[in-house]
PDB file of C-alpha atoms in Angstrom:
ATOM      1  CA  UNK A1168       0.000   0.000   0.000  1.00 51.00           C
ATOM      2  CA  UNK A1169       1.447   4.003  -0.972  1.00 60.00           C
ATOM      3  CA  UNK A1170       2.110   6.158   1.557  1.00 84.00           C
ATOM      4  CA  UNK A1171      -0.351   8.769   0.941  1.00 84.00           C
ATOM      5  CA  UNK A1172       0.161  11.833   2.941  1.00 90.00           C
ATOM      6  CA  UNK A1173      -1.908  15.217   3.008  1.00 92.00           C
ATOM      7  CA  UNK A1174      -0.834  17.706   0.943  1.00 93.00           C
ATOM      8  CA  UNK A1175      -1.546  21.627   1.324  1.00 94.00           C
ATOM      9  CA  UNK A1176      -3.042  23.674  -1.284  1.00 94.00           C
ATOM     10  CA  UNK A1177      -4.891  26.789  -2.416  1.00 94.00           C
ATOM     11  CA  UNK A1178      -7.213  27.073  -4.871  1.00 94.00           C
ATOM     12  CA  UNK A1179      -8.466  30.717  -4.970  1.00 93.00           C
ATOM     13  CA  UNK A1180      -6.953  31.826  -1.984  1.00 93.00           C
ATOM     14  CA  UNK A1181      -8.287  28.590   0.026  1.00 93.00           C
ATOM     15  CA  UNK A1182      -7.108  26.000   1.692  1.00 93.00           C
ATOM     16  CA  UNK A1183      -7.496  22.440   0.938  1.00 93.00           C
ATOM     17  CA  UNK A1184      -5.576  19.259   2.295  1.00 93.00           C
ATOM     18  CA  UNK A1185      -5.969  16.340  -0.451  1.00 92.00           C
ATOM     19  CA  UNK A1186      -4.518  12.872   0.633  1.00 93.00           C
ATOM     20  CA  UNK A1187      -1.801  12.234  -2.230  1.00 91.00           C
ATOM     21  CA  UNK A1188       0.944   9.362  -2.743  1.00 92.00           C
ATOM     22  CA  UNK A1189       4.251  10.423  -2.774  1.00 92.00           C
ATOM     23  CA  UNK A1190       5.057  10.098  -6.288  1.00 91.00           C
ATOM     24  CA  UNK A1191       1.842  12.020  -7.358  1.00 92.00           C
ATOM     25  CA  UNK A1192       2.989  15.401  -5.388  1.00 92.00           C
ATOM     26  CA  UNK A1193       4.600  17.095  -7.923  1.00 92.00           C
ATOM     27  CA  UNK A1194       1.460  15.909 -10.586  1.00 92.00           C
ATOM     28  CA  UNK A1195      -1.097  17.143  -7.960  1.00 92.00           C
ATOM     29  CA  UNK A1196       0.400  20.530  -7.342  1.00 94.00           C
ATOM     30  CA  UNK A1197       0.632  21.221 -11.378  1.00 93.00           C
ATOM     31  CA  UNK A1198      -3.376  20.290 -10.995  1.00 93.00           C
ATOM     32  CA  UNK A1199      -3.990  22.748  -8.898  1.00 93.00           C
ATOM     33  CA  UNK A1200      -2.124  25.549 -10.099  1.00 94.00           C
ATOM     34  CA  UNK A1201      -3.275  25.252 -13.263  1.00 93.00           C
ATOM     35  CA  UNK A1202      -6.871  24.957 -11.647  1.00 94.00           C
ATOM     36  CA  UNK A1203      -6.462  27.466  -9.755  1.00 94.00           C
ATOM     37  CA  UNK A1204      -5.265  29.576 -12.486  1.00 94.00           C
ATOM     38  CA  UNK A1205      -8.140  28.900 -14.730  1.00 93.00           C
ATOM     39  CA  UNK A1206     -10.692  30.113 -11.663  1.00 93.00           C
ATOM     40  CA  UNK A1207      -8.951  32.980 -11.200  1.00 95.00           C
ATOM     41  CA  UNK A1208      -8.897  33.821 -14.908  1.00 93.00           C
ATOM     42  CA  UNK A1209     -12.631  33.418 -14.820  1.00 92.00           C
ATOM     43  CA  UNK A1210     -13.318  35.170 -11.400  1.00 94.00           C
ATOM     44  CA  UNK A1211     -10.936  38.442 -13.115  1.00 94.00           C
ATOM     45  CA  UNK A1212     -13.139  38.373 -15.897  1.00 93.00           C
ATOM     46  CA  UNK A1213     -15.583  39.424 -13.598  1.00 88.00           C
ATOM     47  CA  UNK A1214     -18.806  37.907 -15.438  1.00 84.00           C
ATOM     48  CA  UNK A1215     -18.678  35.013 -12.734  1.00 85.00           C
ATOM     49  CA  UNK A1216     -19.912  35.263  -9.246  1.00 86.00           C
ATOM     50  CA  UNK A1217     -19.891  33.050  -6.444  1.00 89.00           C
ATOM     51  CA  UNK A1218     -17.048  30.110  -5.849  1.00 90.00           C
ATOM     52  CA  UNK A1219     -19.310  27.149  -6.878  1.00 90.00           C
ATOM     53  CA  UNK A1220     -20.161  29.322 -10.129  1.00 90.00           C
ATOM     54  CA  UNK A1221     -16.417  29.423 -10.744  1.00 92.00           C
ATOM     55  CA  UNK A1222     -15.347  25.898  -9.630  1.00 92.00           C
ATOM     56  CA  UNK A1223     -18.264  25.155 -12.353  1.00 91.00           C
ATOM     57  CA  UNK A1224     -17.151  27.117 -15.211  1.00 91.00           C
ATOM     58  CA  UNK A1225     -13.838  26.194 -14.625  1.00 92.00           C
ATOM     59  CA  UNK A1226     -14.853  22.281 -14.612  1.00 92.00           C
ATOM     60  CA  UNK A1227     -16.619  22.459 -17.868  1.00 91.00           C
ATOM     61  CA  UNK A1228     -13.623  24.755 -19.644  1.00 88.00           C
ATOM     62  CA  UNK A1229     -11.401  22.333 -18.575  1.00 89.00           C
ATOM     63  CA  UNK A1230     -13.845  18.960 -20.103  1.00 87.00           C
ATOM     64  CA  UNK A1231     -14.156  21.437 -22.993  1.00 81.00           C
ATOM     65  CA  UNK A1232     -10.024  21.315 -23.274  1.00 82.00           C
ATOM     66  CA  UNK A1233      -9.857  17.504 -22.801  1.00 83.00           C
ATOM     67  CA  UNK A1234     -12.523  16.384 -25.351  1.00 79.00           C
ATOM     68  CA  UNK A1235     -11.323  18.431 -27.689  1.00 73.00           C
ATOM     69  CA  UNK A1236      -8.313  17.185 -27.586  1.00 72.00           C
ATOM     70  CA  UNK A1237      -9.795  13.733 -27.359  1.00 67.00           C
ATOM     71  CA  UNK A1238     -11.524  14.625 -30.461  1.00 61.00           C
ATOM     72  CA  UNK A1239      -8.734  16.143 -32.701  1.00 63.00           C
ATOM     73  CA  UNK A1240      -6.806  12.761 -32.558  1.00 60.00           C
ATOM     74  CA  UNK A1241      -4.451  13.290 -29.890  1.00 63.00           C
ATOM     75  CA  UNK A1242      -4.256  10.668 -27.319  1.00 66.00           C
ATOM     76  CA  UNK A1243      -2.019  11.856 -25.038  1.00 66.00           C
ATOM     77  CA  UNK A1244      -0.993   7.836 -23.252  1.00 69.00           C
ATOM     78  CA  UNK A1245      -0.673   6.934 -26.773  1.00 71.00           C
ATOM     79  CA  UNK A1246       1.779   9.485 -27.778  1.00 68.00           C
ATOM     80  CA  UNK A1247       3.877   8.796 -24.181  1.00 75.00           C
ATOM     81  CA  UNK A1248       4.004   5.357 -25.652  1.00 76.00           C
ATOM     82  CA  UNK A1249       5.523   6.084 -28.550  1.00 78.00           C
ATOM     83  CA  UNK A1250       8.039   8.440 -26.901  1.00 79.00           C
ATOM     84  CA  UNK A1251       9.052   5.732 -24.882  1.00 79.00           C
ATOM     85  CA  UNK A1252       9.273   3.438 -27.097  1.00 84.00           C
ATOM     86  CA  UNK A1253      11.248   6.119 -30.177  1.00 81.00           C
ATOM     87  CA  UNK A1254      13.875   6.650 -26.800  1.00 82.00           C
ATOM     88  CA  UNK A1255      14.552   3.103 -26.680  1.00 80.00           C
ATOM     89  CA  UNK A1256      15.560   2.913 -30.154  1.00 81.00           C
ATOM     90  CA  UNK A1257      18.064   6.317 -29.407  1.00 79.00           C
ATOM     91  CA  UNK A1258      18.996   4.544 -26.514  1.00 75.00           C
ATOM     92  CA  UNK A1259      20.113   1.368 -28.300  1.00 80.00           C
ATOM     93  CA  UNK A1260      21.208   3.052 -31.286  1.00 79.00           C
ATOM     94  CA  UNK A1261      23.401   5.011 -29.244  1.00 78.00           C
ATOM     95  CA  UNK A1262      24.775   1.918 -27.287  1.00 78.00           C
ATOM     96  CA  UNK A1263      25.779   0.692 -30.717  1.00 78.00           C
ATOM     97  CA  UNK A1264      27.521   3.187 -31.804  1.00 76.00           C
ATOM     98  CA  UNK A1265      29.881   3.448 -28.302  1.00 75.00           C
ATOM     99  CA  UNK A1266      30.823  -0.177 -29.190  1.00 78.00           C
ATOM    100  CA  UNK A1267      32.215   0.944 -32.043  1.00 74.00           C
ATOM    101  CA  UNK A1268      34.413   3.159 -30.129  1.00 66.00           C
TER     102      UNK A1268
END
């Protein structure tokens, strides 16, 4: 079983303690600030009101972002795949070429 500790954020000049594993921290906190970011953006706008208002136009600008990306035939695990799999090939290609040496 992970080790999941609480971590401290704000969102919008709160405070909020999620329960994260270790390894998810740093994944978390680029969550929130770019959450938080996106709420604030809206809240500046100033056409907005109310937190819940916010935290709801924020949630379906965000879906918006993620199905359309969905939908323009990126698929993001896909593509890390790939990466992975085109570093390998550097990787051994590489090794190669220092035997050669």
């Amino acid at each position: 079983m992970s080790d999941v500790k609480g971590v401290e954020v704000n969102i919008m000049g709160r405070e909020f303690t999620i329960a994260c594993p270790p390894d998810e921290r740093e994944s978390l906190l680029n969550a929130v600030g770019y959450l938080d970011k996106k709420m604030c953006d809206i809240r500046d706008a100033g056409k907005v009101v109310g937190v819940e208002r916010i935290a709801m136009m924020a949630a379906l600008n965000l879906a918006h972002e993620l199905l359309s990306t969905r939908s323009g035939g990126v698929d993001v695990g896909g593509m890390k795949g790939k990466i992975a799999r085109m570093q390998s090939l550097v990787d051994t290609a590489i090794a190669e070429q220092n035997k050669l040496f």
